Amino acid sequence: MIHASLKQLAAALTARRISSVELATLFLDRIERLNPKLNAFITVDRDKTLEMARAADALRAAGSGQVAPLNGIPLAHKDIFCTEGWLTTCGSKILSNFVSPYDAHVVAQLKLAGMVTLGKCNMDEFAMGSSNETSWFGPVKNPWNTALVPGGSSGGSAAAVAARLAPVATGTDTGGSIRQPAALCGLTGLKPTYGVVSRYGMIAFASSLDQAGPMARSAEDCALLLNAMAGFDARDSTSLERAAEDYARDLDKPLNGLRIGLPTEFFAEGMSADVRTAVEAALDEYRKLGAVTVEVSLPNSGLSVPAYYVIAPAEASSNLSRFDGVRYGYRAPEYGDLTDMYAKSRAQGFGAEVKRRILIGTYVLSHGYYDAYYLQAQKIRRLIANDFVEAFKHCDVIMGPTSPTVAFAFGAKSADPVQMYLSDIYTISTNLAGLPGMSIPCGLGAGGLPVGLQIVGNYFAEAQMLNVAHRFQQATDWHLRTAGLCE
Ligand code: GLN
């Protein structure tokens, strides 16, 4: 059961081979046994989970076949999503006592679909990081090798799914935080087109870049979870009003004639040899499936990391100003006047990486530097988006590595923030352009660790990307390889 796909779980529930309560118990027991080794969950609440599972079972019993396709299936939420009645920490001390009074749109949608919350997953503090080492709740371990990082910032979600502590999970991606941990943990993850999934109740990091998406073992599972996550929501002013889509509709389409663009810049130096070998073998597989590869260019992609590290901190410095110790969250126990209370609460409540971003963000937005940094970065952002528009004239999807290396050791990059920031060198440009991107397992690299292949599609091409990923997963078994802790 722990390896079953969403479709198989739904079939088992429909046929009454298992109840939702039994299924939730199975995963809760695994969490109890394995989470101490992984630290993938910040909060687990057996009673709340079982209550939801009982409700799903009751609905099925009453509705005789009328229930939603994912009814009764458990999932885990990244702790960036507000969940009514549950602790919602965003991986930070400053929210370590925050019980959300409402549900994020995504959480509400998945509840409506009858899904059962197993718990809240660990993450880099305020989603700032690529290794899960910035969480106030301690690092998450990679289930493939617990001496290594799971990637970040959705590393708890990735570790939970990779270790089969949950069938699927939610994640968020501002610069790569769904795709990079998916790559490092051997999962399939999708960041949708900006605006497809509502950001309401998703704690804001960089609002013009943040987007939620599914993390799962297969493209098919991602499609089914995205079906339940996506949709217009008036409470998010950037949510797009579009007709509902079935993201699974094209999964089985043949790939004959598919034009895969390979950006010169992604295949220049940068990725490690083992990643290159796996990515090239995957491209050969695609050629066997009938696709053709064409060279394309994203000439400004080298500017994506510098532009991102101006824009994202700028937005973060503004978004994080709400955490002041006054209304909710952590307040310093001792302080003088009001200003001192703000200063001490923030000084004690935020970790080093978050403070670094607030300082950079405040600096680039300040009078005298705004034009030199922030405005310049916004212009680069436009150039990067235009590069993709040009590239998509010559291809249907773009492929390349997700991450330059496989999972790395704890501490390997934490002393040098720039090294850490470069973990997202292949993923960040899609966020700046607002394009959808995904990562699928495409081989094993050094140390037998998973390698991710990145697929970038045009705006609203999620169904096509899922098709491209699914056909590969029908022909190969990389996505079925499991981490050591999966027995
Ligand atoms: N690693 C990047 C950062 O630290 C991206 C994080 C994310 O996508 N949330 O900002």
Short mmCIF file of N, CA and C in Angstrom, two decimals, residues 56-112:
data_model
loop_
_atom_site.label_atom_id
_atom_site.label_comp_id
_atom_site.label_asym_id
_atom_site.label_seq_id
_atom_site.Cartn_x
_atom_site.Cartn_y
_atom_site.Cartn_z
N ALA A 56 -14.10 11.17 5.82
CA ALA A 56 -14.00 10.72 4.43
C ALA A 56 -14.67 9.35 4.27
N ASP A 57 -14.46 8.48 5.25
CA ASP A 57 -15.12 7.15 5.20
C ASP A 57 -16.64 7.30 5.28
N ALA A 58 -17.09 8.21 6.14
CA ALA A 58 -18.54 8.40 6.30
C ALA A 58 -19.15 8.94 5.01
N LEU A 59 -18.44 9.86 4.38
CA LEU A 59 -18.92 10.43 3.12
C LEU A 59 -19.05 9.34 2.06
N ARG A 60 -18.05 8.47 2.02
CA ARG A 60 -18.09 7.38 1.05
C ARG A 60 -19.26 6.44 1.35
N ALA A 61 -19.43 6.13 2.62
CA ALA A 61 -20.51 5.21 3.01
C ALA A 61 -21.87 5.80 2.64
N ALA A 62 -22.01 7.10 2.83
CA ALA A 62 -23.29 7.76 2.56
C ALA A 62 -23.50 8.02 1.07
N GLY A 63 -22.41 8.36 0.38
CA GLY A 63 -22.53 8.84 -1.00
C GLY A 63 -22.53 7.75 -2.05
N SER A 64 -22.27 6.53 -1.70
CA SER A 64 -22.17 5.38 -2.60
C SER A 64 -21.72 5.77 -4.02
N GLY A 65 -20.39 6.02 -4.13
CA GLY A 65 -19.81 6.29 -5.44
C GLY A 65 -19.83 7.73 -5.86
N GLN A 66 -20.45 8.58 -5.05
CA GLN A 66 -20.57 9.98 -5.43
C GLN A 66 -19.37 10.83 -5.01
N VAL A 67 -18.41 10.25 -4.33
CA VAL A 67 -17.34 11.07 -3.75
C VAL A 67 -16.29 11.47 -4.79
N ALA A 68 -15.55 12.53 -4.46
CA ALA A 68 -14.47 13.02 -5.33
C ALA A 68 -13.38 11.96 -5.46
N PRO A 69 -12.63 11.99 -6.56
CA PRO A 69 -11.66 10.91 -6.83
C PRO A 69 -10.58 10.72 -5.76
N LEU A 70 -10.20 11.80 -5.06
CA LEU A 70 -9.13 11.67 -4.07
C LEU A 70 -9.67 11.53 -2.65
N ASN A 71 -10.98 11.36 -2.51
CA ASN A 71 -11.58 11.28 -1.18
C ASN A 71 -10.94 10.17 -0.34
N GLY A 72 -10.50 10.54 0.86
CA GLY A 72 -9.96 9.55 1.80
C GLY A 72 -8.47 9.29 1.66
N ILE A 73 -7.83 9.92 0.67
CA ILE A 73 -6.39 9.68 0.47
C ILE A 73 -5.60 10.70 1.31
N PRO A 74 -4.61 10.21 2.06
CA PRO A 74 -3.84 11.12 2.90
C PRO A 74 -2.77 11.90 2.13
N LEU A 75 -2.44 13.08 2.64
CA LEU A 75 -1.34 13.87 2.07
C LEU A 75 -0.69 14.70 3.17
N ALA A 76 0.49 15.25 2.84
CA ALA A 76 1.19 16.11 3.79
C ALA A 76 1.29 17.50 3.19
N HIS A 77 1.22 18.52 4.06
CA HIS A 77 1.33 19.91 3.60
C HIS A 77 2.64 20.51 4.05
N LYS A 78 3.27 21.23 3.15
CA LYS A 78 4.42 22.05 3.54
C LYS A 78 3.92 23.03 4.60
N ASP A 79 4.75 23.31 5.60
CA ASP A 79 4.28 24.13 6.72
C ASP A 79 4.25 25.63 6.38
N ILE A 80 4.14 25.93 5.12
CA ILE A 80 3.98 27.31 4.65
C ILE A 80 2.49 27.60 4.40
N PHE A 81 1.69 26.53 4.37
CA PHE A 81 0.26 26.67 4.11
C PHE A 81 -0.50 26.80 5.44
N CYS A 82 -1.28 27.84 5.57
CA CYS A 82 -2.10 27.99 6.77
C CYS A 82 -3.14 26.88 6.82
N THR A 83 -3.21 26.22 7.97
CA THR A 83 -4.15 25.11 8.16
C THR A 83 -4.91 25.39 9.45
N GLU A 84 -6.19 25.57 9.32
CA GLU A 84 -7.02 25.95 10.47
C GLU A 84 -6.86 24.97 11.62
N GLY A 85 -6.53 25.50 12.79
CA GLY A 85 -6.42 24.66 13.98
C GLY A 85 -5.10 23.93 14.12
N TRP A 86 -4.23 24.04 13.12
CA TRP A 86 -2.92 23.37 13.20
C TRP A 86 -1.84 24.44 13.34
N LEU A 87 -0.77 24.04 14.00
CA LEU A 87 0.41 24.89 14.06
C LEU A 87 0.88 25.15 12.62
N THR A 88 1.18 26.41 12.30
CA THR A 88 1.68 26.77 10.96
C THR A 88 2.90 27.65 11.17
N THR A 89 4.10 27.05 11.01
CA THR A 89 5.32 27.73 11.47
C THR A 89 6.17 28.37 10.39
N CYS A 90 6.02 27.91 9.15
CA CYS A 90 6.89 28.36 8.05
C CYS A 90 8.37 28.10 8.38
N GLY A 91 8.61 27.13 9.25
CA GLY A 91 10.00 26.77 9.59
C GLY A 91 10.71 27.80 10.45
N SER A 92 9.94 28.71 11.06
CA SER A 92 10.55 29.83 11.78
C SER A 92 10.19 29.85 13.26
N LYS A 93 11.12 30.33 14.06
CA LYS A 93 10.84 30.54 15.48
C LYS A 93 9.76 31.61 15.65
N ILE A 94 9.76 32.59 14.73
CA ILE A 94 8.83 33.71 14.90
C ILE A 94 7.36 33.26 14.76
N LEU A 95 7.14 32.10 14.11
CA LEU A 95 5.78 31.56 14.01
C LEU A 95 5.65 30.23 14.76
N SER A 96 6.58 29.98 15.67
CA SER A 96 6.61 28.65 16.31
C SER A 96 5.41 28.41 17.21
N ASN A 97 4.64 29.47 17.52
CA ASN A 97 3.44 29.28 18.36
C ASN A 97 2.17 29.68 17.62
N PHE A 98 2.25 29.76 16.29
CA PHE A 98 1.11 30.28 15.52
C PHE A 98 0.18 29.15 15.08
N VAL A 99 -1.04 29.18 15.61
CA VAL A 99 -2.08 28.24 15.16
C VAL A 99 -2.99 29.02 14.24
N SER A 100 -3.06 28.58 12.99
CA SER A 100 -3.79 29.37 12.00
C SER A 100 -5.29 29.34 12.25
N PRO A 101 -5.95 30.51 12.17
CA PRO A 101 -7.41 30.53 12.33
C PRO A 101 -8.15 30.24 11.02
N TYR A 102 -7.43 30.02 9.93
CA TYR A 102 -8.11 29.76 8.65
C TYR A 102 -7.25 28.86 7.78
N ASP A 103 -7.87 28.33 6.70
CA ASP A 103 -7.17 27.47 5.76
C ASP A 103 -6.70 28.25 4.54
N ALA A 104 -5.51 27.94 4.06
CA ALA A 104 -5.08 28.44 2.75
C ALA A 104 -6.04 27.91 1.69
N HIS A 105 -6.13 28.59 0.56
CA HIS A 105 -7.02 28.13 -0.51
C HIS A 105 -6.69 26.68 -0.91
N VAL A 106 -5.40 26.41 -1.07
CA VAL A 106 -4.98 25.06 -1.46
C VAL A 106 -5.44 24.03 -0.43
N VAL A 107 -5.28 24.37 0.83
CA VAL A 107 -5.67 23.44 1.90
C VAL A 107 -7.19 23.22 1.87
N ALA A 108 -7.92 24.31 1.68
CA ALA A 108 -9.39 24.21 1.63
C ALA A 108 -9.83 23.36 0.43
N GLN A 109 -9.16 23.57 -0.71
CA GLN A 109 -9.51 22.80 -1.92
C GLN A 109 -9.29 21.30 -1.70
N LEU A 110 -8.15 20.98 -1.07
CA LEU A 110 -7.83 19.57 -0.88
C LEU A 110 -8.72 18.92 0.17
N LYS A 111 -9.16 19.74 1.14
CA LYS A 111 -10.13 19.25 2.12
C LYS A 111 -11.45 18.95 1.41
N LEU A 112 -11.83 19.88 0.55
CA LEU A 112 -13.07 19.74 -0.21
C LEU A 112 -13.02 18.47 -1.07
#
